[in-house]
GROMACS .gro file of C-alpha atoms in nm:
model
  335
    1UNK     CA    1   2.528   0.743  -1.161
    2UNK     CA    2   2.200   0.907  -1.261
    3UNK     CA    3   2.034   1.114  -0.990
    4UNK     CA    4   1.664   1.197  -0.965
    5UNK     CA    5   1.521   1.484  -0.768
    6UNK     CA    6   1.227   1.402  -0.545
    7UNK     CA    7   0.949   1.656  -0.582
    8UNK     CA    8   0.719   1.491  -0.331
    9UNK     CA    9   0.566   1.731  -0.076
   10UNK     CA   10   0.683   1.712   0.285
   11UNK     CA   11   0.581   1.892   0.601
   12UNK     CA   12   0.866   2.085   0.763
   13UNK     CA   13   0.757   1.999   1.118
   14UNK     CA   14   0.544   1.711   1.240
   15UNK     CA   15   0.288   1.739   1.522
   16UNK     CA   16   0.304   1.483   1.802
   17UNK     CA   17   0.242   1.128   1.686
   18UNK     CA   18  -0.061   0.944   1.830
   19UNK     CA   19   0.118   0.609   1.791
   20UNK     CA   20   0.209   0.469   2.132
   21UNK     CA   21   0.370   0.139   2.027
   22UNK     CA   22   0.624   0.047   1.758
   23UNK     CA   23   0.479  -0.048   1.421
   24UNK     CA   24   0.658  -0.345   1.268
   25UNK     CA   25   0.561  -0.293   0.905
   26UNK     CA   26   0.340  -0.093   0.670
   27UNK     CA   27   0.234  -0.296   0.365
   28UNK     CA   28   0.108  -0.150   0.038
   29UNK     CA   29  -0.103  -0.391  -0.167
   30UNK     CA   30  -0.065  -0.259  -0.520
   31UNK     CA   31  -0.390  -0.226  -0.710
   32UNK     CA   32  -0.235  -0.383  -1.021
   33UNK     CA   33  -0.136  -0.690  -0.815
   34UNK     CA   34  -0.466  -0.763  -0.641
   35UNK     CA   35  -0.702  -0.668  -0.926
   36UNK     CA   36  -0.717  -0.730  -1.299
   37UNK     CA   37  -0.632  -0.372  -1.386
   38UNK     CA   38  -0.759  -0.389  -1.745
   39UNK     CA   39  -1.090  -0.552  -1.646
   40UNK     CA   40  -1.328  -0.320  -1.463
   41UNK     CA   41  -1.378  -0.401  -1.094
   42UNK     CA   42  -1.234  -0.751  -1.108
   43UNK     CA   43  -1.036  -0.886  -0.809
   44UNK     CA   44  -0.754  -1.132  -0.867
   45UNK     CA   45  -0.884  -1.377  -0.607
   46UNK     CA   46  -0.587  -1.614  -0.631
   47UNK     CA   47  -0.330  -1.340  -0.566
   48UNK     CA   48  -0.538  -1.180  -0.289
   49UNK     CA   49  -0.573  -1.514  -0.109
   50UNK     CA   50  -0.199  -1.585  -0.136
   51UNK     CA   51  -0.112  -1.233  -0.015
   52UNK     CA   52  -0.349  -1.276   0.280
   53UNK     CA   53  -0.187  -1.610   0.368
   54UNK     CA   54   0.161  -1.456   0.355
   55UNK     CA   55   0.052  -1.164   0.573
   56UNK     CA   56  -0.085  -1.412   0.828
   57UNK     CA   57   0.246  -1.603   0.822
   58UNK     CA   58   0.439  -1.280   0.879
   59UNK     CA   59   0.209  -1.135   1.144
   60UNK     CA   60   0.102  -1.434   1.355
   61UNK     CA   61   0.375  -1.595   1.563
   62UNK     CA   62   0.189  -1.927   1.603
   63UNK     CA   63   0.219  -2.186   1.326
   64UNK     CA   64  -0.146  -2.268   1.391
   65UNK     CA   65  -0.392  -2.077   1.172
   66UNK     CA   66  -0.623  -1.856   1.381
   67UNK     CA   67  -1.000  -1.898   1.347
   68UNK     CA   68  -1.158  -1.706   1.061
   69UNK     CA   69  -1.341  -1.379   1.128
   70UNK     CA   70  -1.547  -1.333   0.812
   71UNK     CA   71  -1.890  -1.439   0.929
   72UNK     CA   72  -2.074  -1.292   0.631
   73UNK     CA   73  -2.239  -1.498   0.361
   74UNK     CA   74  -2.020  -1.540   0.054
   75UNK     CA   75  -2.154  -1.554  -0.304
   76UNK     CA   76  -2.248  -1.913  -0.387
   77UNK     CA   77  -2.244  -2.024  -0.021
   78UNK     CA   78  -2.561  -2.155   0.137
   79UNK     CA   79  -2.477  -2.059   0.493
   80UNK     CA   80  -2.253  -1.848   0.717
   81UNK     CA   81  -1.970  -2.038   0.883
   82UNK     CA   82  -1.893  -1.944   1.243
   83UNK     CA   83  -1.777  -2.172   1.522
   84UNK     CA   84  -1.739  -1.976   1.850
   85UNK     CA   85  -1.571  -2.276   2.016
   86UNK     CA   86  -1.272  -2.230   1.782
   87UNK     CA   87  -1.178  -1.912   1.961
   88UNK     CA   88  -1.150  -2.004   2.329
   89UNK     CA   89  -0.833  -1.833   2.453
   90UNK     CA   90  -0.675  -1.846   2.109
   91UNK     CA   91  -0.334  -1.680   2.146
   92UNK     CA   92  -0.280  -1.699   1.768
   93UNK     CA   93  -0.513  -1.401   1.727
   94UNK     CA   94  -0.232  -1.186   1.869
   95UNK     CA   95  -0.077  -1.022   1.563
   96UNK     CA   96   0.235  -0.810   1.543
   97UNK     CA   97   0.141  -0.449   1.457
   98UNK     CA   98   0.107  -0.404   1.082
   99UNK     CA   99  -0.078  -0.137   0.883
  100UNK     CA  100  -0.214  -0.236   0.542
  101UNK     CA  101  -0.281   0.016   0.266
  102UNK     CA  102  -0.409  -0.085  -0.076
  103UNK     CA  103  -0.441   0.079  -0.414
  104UNK     CA  104  -0.752   0.077  -0.628
  105UNK     CA  105  -0.639  -0.104  -0.943
  106UNK     CA  106  -0.945  -0.160  -1.160
  107UNK     CA  107  -1.165  -0.015  -0.884
  108UNK     CA  108  -1.205   0.362  -0.868
  109UNK     CA  109  -0.956   0.471  -1.136
  110UNK     CA  110  -1.214   0.441  -1.415
  111UNK     CA  111  -1.476   0.644  -1.224
  112UNK     CA  112  -1.220   0.907  -1.120
  113UNK     CA  113  -1.071   0.955  -1.466
  114UNK     CA  114  -1.411   0.970  -1.641
  115UNK     CA  115  -1.535   1.244  -1.407
  116UNK     CA  116  -1.209   1.431  -1.342
  117UNK     CA  117  -1.233   1.399  -0.963
  118UNK     CA  118  -0.854   1.431  -0.929
  119UNK     CA  119  -0.871   1.779  -1.088
  120UNK     CA  120  -1.131   1.911  -0.845
  121UNK     CA  121  -1.421   2.150  -0.919
  122UNK     CA  122  -1.669   1.975  -0.693
  123UNK     CA  123  -1.935   2.229  -0.794
  124UNK     CA  124  -1.967   2.050  -1.130
  125UNK     CA  125  -2.241   1.781  -1.126
  126UNK     CA  126  -2.021   1.530  -1.313
  127UNK     CA  127  -1.738   1.569  -1.061
  128UNK     CA  128  -1.972   1.534  -0.764
  129UNK     CA  129  -2.129   1.224  -0.917
  130UNK     CA  130  -1.784   1.084  -0.995
  131UNK     CA  131  -1.671   1.149  -0.638
  132UNK     CA  132  -1.960   0.937  -0.508
  133UNK     CA  133  -1.903   0.668  -0.774
  134UNK     CA  134  -1.529   0.652  -0.701
  135UNK     CA  135  -1.587   0.607  -0.329
  136UNK     CA  136  -1.848   0.335  -0.386
  137UNK     CA  137  -1.595   0.149  -0.601
  138UNK     CA  138  -1.287   0.181  -0.374
  139UNK     CA  139  -1.477   0.100  -0.055
  140UNK     CA  140  -1.620  -0.211  -0.226
  141UNK     CA  141  -1.264  -0.330  -0.288
  142UNK     CA  142  -1.162  -0.235   0.066
  143UNK     CA  143  -1.437  -0.455   0.211
  144UNK     CA  144  -1.328  -0.754   0.001
  145UNK     CA  145  -0.965  -0.715   0.113
  146UNK     CA  146  -1.070  -0.685   0.478
  147UNK     CA  147  -1.278  -1.003   0.436
  148UNK     CA  148  -0.987  -1.191   0.275
  149UNK     CA  149  -0.757  -1.097   0.564
  150UNK     CA  150  -1.028  -1.182   0.819
  151UNK     CA  151  -1.069  -1.531   0.669
  152UNK     CA  152  -0.700  -1.585   0.752
  153UNK     CA  153  -0.766  -1.488   1.113
  154UNK     CA  154  -0.620  -1.137   1.087
  155UNK     CA  155  -0.839  -0.893   1.289
  156UNK     CA  156  -0.861  -0.643   1.004
  157UNK     CA  157  -1.062  -0.320   1.014
  158UNK     CA  158  -1.140  -0.113   0.702
  159UNK     CA  159  -1.061   0.257   0.747
  160UNK     CA  160  -1.137   0.506   0.469
  161UNK     CA  161  -0.932   0.828   0.462
  162UNK     CA  162  -1.242   1.032   0.370
  163UNK     CA  163  -1.433   0.900   0.671
  164UNK     CA  164  -1.132   0.928   0.904
  165UNK     CA  165  -1.074   1.299   0.847
  166UNK     CA  166  -0.800   1.313   0.582
  167UNK     CA  167  -0.795   1.640   0.385
  168UNK     CA  168  -0.569   1.783   0.117
  169UNK     CA  169  -0.471   2.130  -0.002
  170UNK     CA  170  -0.374   2.149  -0.369
  171UNK     CA  171  -0.349   1.768  -0.366
  172UNK     CA  172  -0.103   1.756  -0.072
  173UNK     CA  173  -0.217   1.622   0.267
  174UNK     CA  174  -0.308   1.919   0.486
  175UNK     CA  175  -0.453   1.726   0.781
  176UNK     CA  176  -0.514   1.364   0.873
  177UNK     CA  177  -0.663   1.229   1.194
  178UNK     CA  178  -0.431   0.938   1.268
  179UNK     CA  179  -0.569   0.880   1.619
  180UNK     CA  180  -0.828   0.632   1.489
  181UNK     CA  181  -0.553   0.428   1.319
  182UNK     CA  182  -0.336   0.438   1.633
  183UNK     CA  183  -0.628   0.339   1.859
  184UNK     CA  184  -0.717   0.049   1.630
  185UNK     CA  185  -0.360  -0.083   1.659
  186UNK     CA  186  -0.358  -0.031   2.037
  187UNK     CA  187  -0.679  -0.237   2.051
  188UNK     CA  188  -0.516  -0.526   1.862
  189UNK     CA  189  -0.667  -0.461   1.519
  190UNK     CA  190  -0.496  -0.433   1.180
  191UNK     CA  191  -0.607  -0.112   1.003
  192UNK     CA  192  -0.668  -0.148   0.629
  193UNK     CA  193  -0.665   0.190   0.450
  194UNK     CA  194  -0.695   0.264   0.079
  195UNK     CA  195  -0.653   0.524  -0.191
  196UNK     CA  196  -0.963   0.743  -0.172
  197UNK     CA  197  -1.149   1.045  -0.304
  198UNK     CA  198  -1.111   1.322  -0.046
  199UNK     CA  199  -1.202   1.687   0.000
  200UNK     CA  200  -0.940   1.946  -0.097
  201UNK     CA  201  -0.929   2.289   0.067
  202UNK     CA  202  -0.828   2.467  -0.255
  203UNK     CA  203  -0.967   2.273  -0.553
  204UNK     CA  204  -1.268   2.113  -0.381
  205UNK     CA  205  -1.169   1.747  -0.412
  206UNK     CA  206  -0.897   1.515  -0.539
  207UNK     CA  207  -0.769   1.158  -0.532
  208UNK     CA  208  -0.540   1.066  -0.245
  209UNK     CA  209  -0.323   0.772  -0.354
  210UNK     CA  210  -0.229   0.479  -0.136
  211UNK     CA  211   0.140   0.556  -0.193
  212UNK     CA  212   0.102   0.908  -0.049
  213UNK     CA  213  -0.100   0.768   0.245
  214UNK     CA  214   0.184   0.523   0.325
  215UNK     CA  215   0.444   0.800   0.319
  216UNK     CA  216   0.236   1.007   0.565
  217UNK     CA  217   0.171   0.710   0.794
  218UNK     CA  218   0.540   0.617   0.793
  219UNK     CA  219   0.646   0.967   0.899
  220UNK     CA  220   0.430   0.941   1.214
  221UNK     CA  221   0.429   0.570   1.299
  222UNK     CA  222   0.799   0.503   1.219
  223UNK     CA  223   0.765   0.138   1.113
  224UNK     CA  224   1.072  -0.085   1.113
  225UNK     CA  225   1.029  -0.147   0.739
  226UNK     CA  226   0.780  -0.092   0.455
  227UNK     CA  227   0.682  -0.337   0.179
  228UNK     CA  228   0.525  -0.245  -0.156
  229UNK     CA  229   0.361  -0.551  -0.315
  230UNK     CA  230   0.332  -0.505  -0.692
  231UNK     CA  231   0.252  -0.702  -1.007
  232UNK     CA  232   0.618  -0.702  -1.121
  233UNK     CA  233   0.942  -0.802  -0.945
  234UNK     CA  234   1.034  -0.445  -0.855
  235UNK     CA  235   1.146  -0.124  -1.025
  236UNK     CA  236   1.296  -0.156  -1.374
  237UNK     CA  237   1.501   0.086  -1.583
  238UNK     CA  238   1.218   0.085  -1.840
  239UNK     CA  239   0.873  -0.075  -1.869
  240UNK     CA  240   0.929  -0.442  -1.766
  241UNK     CA  241   0.737  -0.563  -2.073
  242UNK     CA  242   1.015  -0.426  -2.297
  243UNK     CA  243   1.301  -0.657  -2.397
  244UNK     CA  244   1.624  -0.621  -2.196
  245UNK     CA  245   1.447  -0.438  -1.910
  246UNK     CA  246   1.680  -0.440  -1.608
  247UNK     CA  247   1.560  -0.490  -1.249
  248UNK     CA  248   1.700  -0.220  -1.020
  249UNK     CA  249   1.812  -0.412  -0.709
  250UNK     CA  250   1.906  -0.116  -0.487
  251UNK     CA  251   1.818   0.254  -0.490
  252UNK     CA  252   1.996   0.491  -0.250
  253UNK     CA  253   1.828   0.807  -0.120
  254UNK     CA  254   2.022   1.118  -0.021
  255UNK     CA  255   1.927   1.358   0.261
  256UNK     CA  256   1.765   1.598   0.012
  257UNK     CA  257   1.537   1.318  -0.112
  258UNK     CA  258   1.712   1.270  -0.446
  259UNK     CA  259   1.774   0.910  -0.542
  260UNK     CA  260   2.017   0.714  -0.753
  261UNK     CA  261   2.058   0.353  -0.860
  262UNK     CA  262   2.335   0.168  -0.673
  263UNK     CA  263   2.283  -0.186  -0.810
  264UNK     CA  264   2.324  -0.261  -1.092
  265UNK     CA  265   2.541   0.006  -1.252
  266UNK     CA  266   2.342   0.151  -1.543
  267UNK     CA  267   2.461   0.299  -1.870
  268UNK     CA  268   2.127   0.438  -1.985
  269UNK     CA  269   1.862   0.668  -1.838
  270UNK     CA  270   1.552   0.539  -1.661
  271UNK     CA  271   1.209   0.564  -1.824
  272UNK     CA  272   0.905   0.555  -1.593
  273UNK     CA  273   0.556   0.518  -1.737
  274UNK     CA  274   0.203   0.581  -1.611
  275UNK     CA  275  -0.105   0.388  -1.728
  276UNK     CA  276  -0.350   0.605  -1.923
  277UNK     CA  277  -0.631   0.573  -1.665
  278UNK     CA  278  -0.407   0.593  -1.354
  279UNK     CA  279  -0.493   0.917  -1.171
  280UNK     CA  280  -0.236   0.859  -0.893
  281UNK     CA  281   0.096   0.890  -1.078
  282UNK     CA  282   0.197   0.524  -1.121
  283UNK     CA  283   0.556   0.408  -1.066
  284UNK     CA  284   0.696   0.763  -1.058
  285UNK     CA  285   0.484   0.845  -0.751
  286UNK     CA  286   0.571   0.506  -0.598
  287UNK     CA  287   0.946   0.571  -0.616
  288UNK     CA  288   0.908   0.932  -0.495
  289UNK     CA  289   0.709   0.823  -0.189
  290UNK     CA  290   0.942   0.526  -0.125
  291UNK     CA  291   1.232   0.774  -0.131
  292UNK     CA  292   1.057   0.998   0.123
  293UNK     CA  293   1.013   0.696   0.354
  294UNK     CA  294   1.374   0.582   0.308
  295UNK     CA  295   1.492   0.933   0.394
  296UNK     CA  296   1.345   0.870   0.742
  297UNK     CA  297   1.585   0.577   0.782
  298UNK     CA  298   1.319   0.315   0.700
  299UNK     CA  299   1.402   0.047   0.440
  300UNK     CA  300   1.144   0.002   0.165
  301UNK     CA  301   1.111  -0.323  -0.032
  302UNK     CA  302   0.930  -0.320  -0.367
  303UNK     CA  303   0.858  -0.679  -0.466
  304UNK     CA  304   0.619  -0.898  -0.663
  305UNK     CA  305   0.314  -1.004  -0.461
  306UNK     CA  306   0.243  -1.368  -0.373
  307UNK     CA  307   0.598  -1.491  -0.435
  308UNK     CA  308   0.869  -1.638  -0.211
  309UNK     CA  309   1.044  -1.300  -0.247
  310UNK     CA  310   0.746  -1.110  -0.104
  311UNK     CA  311   0.723  -1.348   0.193
  312UNK     CA  312   1.086  -1.283   0.280
  313UNK     CA  313   1.023  -0.908   0.264
  314UNK     CA  314   0.709  -0.930   0.481
  315UNK     CA  315   0.891  -1.145   0.737
  316UNK     CA  316   1.165  -0.885   0.770
  317UNK     CA  317   1.428  -1.136   0.654
  318UNK     CA  318   1.605  -0.874   0.436
  319UNK     CA  319   1.689  -0.619   0.702
  320UNK     CA  320   2.044  -0.739   0.774
  321UNK     CA  321   2.145  -0.813   0.415
  322UNK     CA  322   1.990  -0.859   0.071
  323UNK     CA  323   2.060  -1.212  -0.064
  324UNK     CA  324   2.174  -1.236  -0.428
  325UNK     CA  325   1.883  -1.470  -0.508
  326UNK     CA  326   1.620  -1.222  -0.382
  327UNK     CA  327   1.426  -1.056  -0.664
  328UNK     CA  328   1.301  -0.708  -0.579
  329UNK     CA  329   1.407  -0.349  -0.526
  330UNK     CA  330   1.526  -0.212  -0.193
  331UNK     CA  331   1.510   0.165  -0.141
  332UNK     CA  332   1.721   0.284   0.154
  333UNK     CA  333   1.890   0.589   0.294
  334UNK     CA  334   2.256   0.665   0.217
  335UNK     CA  335   2.307   0.741   0.586
   0.00000   0.00000   0.00000
């Protein structure tokens, strides 16, 4: 059984958590799933809408769809739609506490890689310009995701790590003001965070990935489970485009953070790849951060977005047992 050491950074002791109520789930919307990653700044509208519908199904107890909350004019629309009478005392607006974090996909990665933002040196004009350009791009995507969720009646609020006081030191999180996220949840909102360009105490600036943000949030908010929504069915033993690629159904994480494949039994080593323009580490970072979350005793489900398999994961249907017909990867602690 092949073992992999986890080199992800962890803090030895955690300050007091600002979260006052249990978080049901943290969801990562993978950038490759919700955008066309090879087409610059192009959202996959069909997938985003389906993901938003599934999140509403998982979060809202009522079978009745809540009234929409995107009262902004959409491209091609002649007017803004808003009917205050729809709201009344609408109990369906009550959502179970979720936190949503999304990647950048075809937003932000191009700007960051062209300018070298992830390597720092903010004193260079190109890096400073790229920092601004990257944030314009990722916050544009964040707004569109917030709007898609709001149209489903989810009271979503965009929260950028840069604006909310997240800082790094040599690319590891050194401080993050989580009180704004906790207060948003206490007020009945669904925070929507994203991978962002942030200031770094040592190298000036860097890119903080959505996967690292989720790991940090999980350590403090202690969700019941975490779901990574991706553009493939889960983690494979090699790039899934290659013939005979095998879906890894279960990954077990030891107390030291190392991980090994439990199902299926593999004969060969695992090959993890990173896209040329991906400044956040790709699948290798995803597994490392999922392992850090699982080490806390929190199950992590990595599953293809907008499928029946992702809906089961979002609903929490997999917590007691993993059905044989479920396609995805579960990462859980050996304990």
